[in-house]
Structure formats: structure tokens, C-alpha cells
Amino acid sequence: MNSFNDPLLFIKGPPVFHLPPNERAVIPYELLDESTSIYEIQKSYSTKTLAIIDKLKFLAKPFQRKVYQPLIFHLKGGVTVPGEVEQVEDSQVTLQVGKEELMTVPLEEIEKIMWRGSILK
């Protein structure tokens, strides 16, 4: 071992070696540049709609579907729909209304979600 590989601290774990500055590899800047082609353009939603989307994604999980019942979804226009969240997609949510009936609703249509008589927080 040379002076660059002498341990400074004794920590239980894999060995780490530091190379002297003249032996370090230089990575060209072109390789570090990130490509933006893999990113999707996000739809802009209001803060209220984003909060509802978070609640819907939470309620779509299997355990939460069993615990948070009965849910009542208040839609624009004063329509109320009892049911549970089946699936949340990019711009819509699928609700299970009744035993085998599914209903697809745009995310912007949901105004609030009620559980046991109070707004779900």
C-alpha cells in the first residue's frame, strides 16, 4: 500500500480507495448532459385537484380500499356518487359503484371526497 491507500478511518464496510488527482478519469461534459426526451409533459392542475389526486392514489391501494368505506365522491354540478376507487390513471379515475358497475370520471370533475360524514383529509 502506498500513502494514498492508507486507511484514515476504520469503518466496517467495503474498502474505498481514493486516486491521486493526476490519475482520476476525466469525463467529457457531453456524457454528463441529460437528455430531456424521456420526460413527459405534465398536465397543470390546480392545487385543490393535485390534493384530490394524492387522496385518490392513496385510496386505490388494496388495504385502503377495505378500510375507507363508504366513500362519497362529490362531483361538479352537485352530483354525489357512493363507491370506492378502482384505478387512477393520467386524467381520469375509475370508481366502483355497486357490486360490478364501474364509472370513469375525469379528475377535474371531483370536488371533494367524503368518508363517514366528513371530508377526507
CSV table of N, CA, C and O in Angstrom, one decimal, residues 56 70-85 93-98 101-106 109-115:
chain,number,residue,atom,x,y,z
A,56,LEU,N,-56.8,10.2,-4.1
A,56,LEU,CA,-57.3,9.1,-4.9
A,56,LEU,C,-56.3,8.0,-5.1
A,56,LEU,O,-56.6,6.8,-5.0
A,70,PRO,N,-67.7,3.7,3.8
A,70,PRO,CA,-68.2,4.1,2.5
A,70,PRO,C,-67.6,5.4,2.1
A,70,PRO,O,-67.5,6.3,2.9
A,71,LEU,N,-67.2,5.6,0.9
A,71,LEU,CA,-66.8,6.9,0.3
A,71,LEU,C,-67.9,7.5,-0.5
A,71,LEU,O,-68.6,6.8,-1.2
A,72,ILE,N,-68.0,8.8,-0.4
A,72,ILE,CA,-68.9,9.5,-1.3
A,72,ILE,C,-68.1,10.6,-2.0
A,72,ILE,O,-67.5,11.4,-1.4
A,73,PHE,N,-68.2,10.5,-3.3
A,73,PHE,CA,-67.5,11.5,-4.2
A,73,PHE,C,-68.4,12.6,-4.6
A,73,PHE,O,-69.5,12.3,-5.2
A,74,HIS,N,-68.1,13.8,-4.4
A,74,HIS,CA,-68.9,15.0,-4.8
A,74,HIS,C,-68.3,15.5,-6.1
A,74,HIS,O,-67.2,15.9,-6.1
A,75,LEU,N,-69.1,15.5,-7.1
A,75,LEU,CA,-68.7,15.9,-8.5
A,75,LEU,C,-69.3,17.3,-8.7
A,75,LEU,O,-70.2,17.8,-8.1
A,76,LYS,N,-68.7,17.9,-9.8
A,76,LYS,CA,-69.2,19.2,-10.2
A,76,LYS,C,-70.7,19.1,-10.6
A,76,LYS,O,-71.0,18.1,-11.2
A,77,GLY,N,-71.5,20.1,-10.4
A,77,GLY,CA,-72.9,20.0,-10.7
A,77,GLY,C,-73.7,19.4,-9.6
A,77,GLY,O,-74.9,19.2,-9.8
A,78,GLY,N,-73.2,19.2,-8.4
A,78,GLY,CA,-73.9,18.7,-7.3
A,78,GLY,C,-74.2,17.2,-7.3
A,78,GLY,O,-75.0,16.7,-6.5
A,79,VAL,N,-73.6,16.5,-8.1
A,79,VAL,CA,-73.8,15.0,-8.2
A,79,VAL,C,-72.9,14.3,-7.1
A,79,VAL,O,-71.8,14.7,-7.0
A,80,THR,N,-73.5,13.4,-6.4
A,80,THR,CA,-72.8,12.6,-5.4
A,80,THR,C,-72.8,11.1,-5.9
A,80,THR,O,-73.8,10.6,-6.3
A,81,VAL,N,-71.6,10.5,-5.8
A,81,VAL,CA,-71.5,9.1,-6.2
A,81,VAL,C,-70.9,8.3,-5.0
A,81,VAL,O,-69.8,8.6,-4.6
A,82,PRO,N,-71.6,7.3,-4.5
A,82,PRO,CA,-71.0,6.4,-3.5
A,82,PRO,C,-70.2,5.3,-4.2
A,82,PRO,O,-70.6,4.8,-5.2
A,83,GLY,N,-69.1,5.0,-3.6
A,83,GLY,CA,-68.3,3.9,-4.2
A,83,GLY,C,-66.9,3.9,-3.6
A,83,GLY,O,-66.6,4.4,-2.6
A,84,GLU,N,-66.0,3.2,-4.4
A,84,GLU,CA,-64.6,3.1,-4.0
A,84,GLU,C,-63.7,3.3,-5.2
A,84,GLU,O,-64.2,3.1,-6.3
A,85,VAL,N,-62.4,3.6,-5.0
A,85,VAL,CA,-61.5,3.9,-6.1
A,85,VAL,C,-61.0,2.6,-6.6
A,85,VAL,O,-60.4,1.8,-5.9
A,93,VAL,N,-60.3,8.8,-13.3
A,93,VAL,CA,-60.3,7.9,-12.2
A,93,VAL,C,-61.5,6.9,-12.5
A,93,VAL,O,-62.5,7.3,-12.9
A,94,THR,N,-61.3,5.6,-12.2
A,94,THR,CA,-62.3,4.6,-12.3
A,94,THR,C,-62.8,4.3,-10.9
A,94,THR,O,-62.1,3.9,-10.1
A,95,LEU,N,-64.1,4.5,-10.7
A,95,LEU,CA,-64.8,4.2,-9.5
A,95,LEU,C,-65.6,3.0,-9.6
A,95,LEU,O,-66.3,2.8,-10.6
A,96,GLN,N,-65.6,2.2,-8.5
A,96,GLN,CA,-66.5,1.0,-8.5
A,96,GLN,C,-67.8,1.4,-7.7
A,96,GLN,O,-67.7,1.7,-6.5
A,97,VAL,N,-68.8,1.4,-8.5
A,97,VAL,CA,-70.1,1.8,-7.9
A,97,VAL,C,-71.0,0.6,-7.9
A,97,VAL,O,-71.3,0.0,-8.9
A,98,GLY,N,-71.4,0.1,-6.7
A,98,GLY,CA,-72.1,-1.1,-6.6
A,98,GLY,C,-71.2,-2.3,-6.7
A,98,GLY,O,-70.0,-2.2,-6.6
A,101,GLU,N,-70.4,-2.6,-11.1
A,101,GLU,CA,-70.5,-1.4,-12.0
A,101,GLU,C,-69.3,-0.5,-11.9
A,101,GLU,O,-69.0,-0.1,-10.7
A,102,LEU,N,-68.7,-0.1,-13.0
A,102,LEU,CA,-67.6,0.8,-13.0
A,102,LEU,C,-68.0,2.1,-13.6
A,102,LEU,O,-68.8,2.1,-14.6
A,103,MET,N,-67.4,3.2,-13.1
A,103,MET,CA,-67.8,4.5,-13.6
A,103,MET,C,-66.4,5.3,-13.8
A,103,MET,O,-65.6,5.3,-12.8
A,104,THR,N,-66.2,5.8,-15.0
A,104,THR,CA,-65.0,6.6,-15.2
A,104,THR,C,-65.3,8.1,-15.2
A,104,THR,O,-66.2,8.6,-15.8
A,105,VAL,N,-64.5,8.8,-14.4
A,105,VAL,CA,-64.8,10.2,-14.1
A,105,VAL,C,-63.5,11.0,-14.4
A,105,VAL,O,-62.4,10.6,-13.9
A,106,PRO,N,-63.5,12.2,-15.1
A,106,PRO,CA,-62.3,13.0,-15.2
A,106,PRO,C,-61.9,13.5,-13.8
A,106,PRO,O,-62.7,13.8,-13.0
A,109,GLU,N,-63.4,16.7,-12.4
A,109,GLU,CA,-64.8,16.7,-12.0
A,109,GLU,C,-65.0,16.5,-10.5
A,109,GLU,O,-66.0,16.9,-10.0
A,110,ILE,N,-64.0,15.9,-9.8
A,110,ILE,CA,-64.2,15.6,-8.4
A,110,ILE,C,-63.9,16.8,-7.6
A,110,ILE,O,-62.8,17.4,-7.7
A,111,GLU,N,-64.8,17.2,-6.8
A,111,GLU,CA,-64.6,18.4,-5.9
A,111,GLU,C,-64.2,18.1,-4.5
A,111,GLU,O,-63.3,18.7,-4.0
A,112,LYS,N,-64.7,17.0,-4.0
A,112,LYS,CA,-64.3,16.6,-2.6
A,112,LYS,C,-64.7,15.1,-2.4
A,112,LYS,O,-65.5,14.6,-3.1
A,113,ILE,N,-64.0,14.5,-1.4
A,113,ILE,CA,-64.3,13.1,-1.1
A,113,ILE,C,-64.7,13.0,0.4
A,113,ILE,O,-64.0,13.6,1.2
A,114,MET,N,-65.8,12.4,0.6
A,114,MET,CA,-66.4,12.3,2.0
A,114,MET,C,-66.2,10.9,2.5
A,114,MET,O,-66.4,9.9,1.7
A,115,TRP,N,-65.8,10.8,3.8
A,115,TRP,CA,-65.7,9.4,4.4
A,115,TRP,C,-66.3,9.6,5.8
A,115,TRP,O,-65.9,10.4,6.6
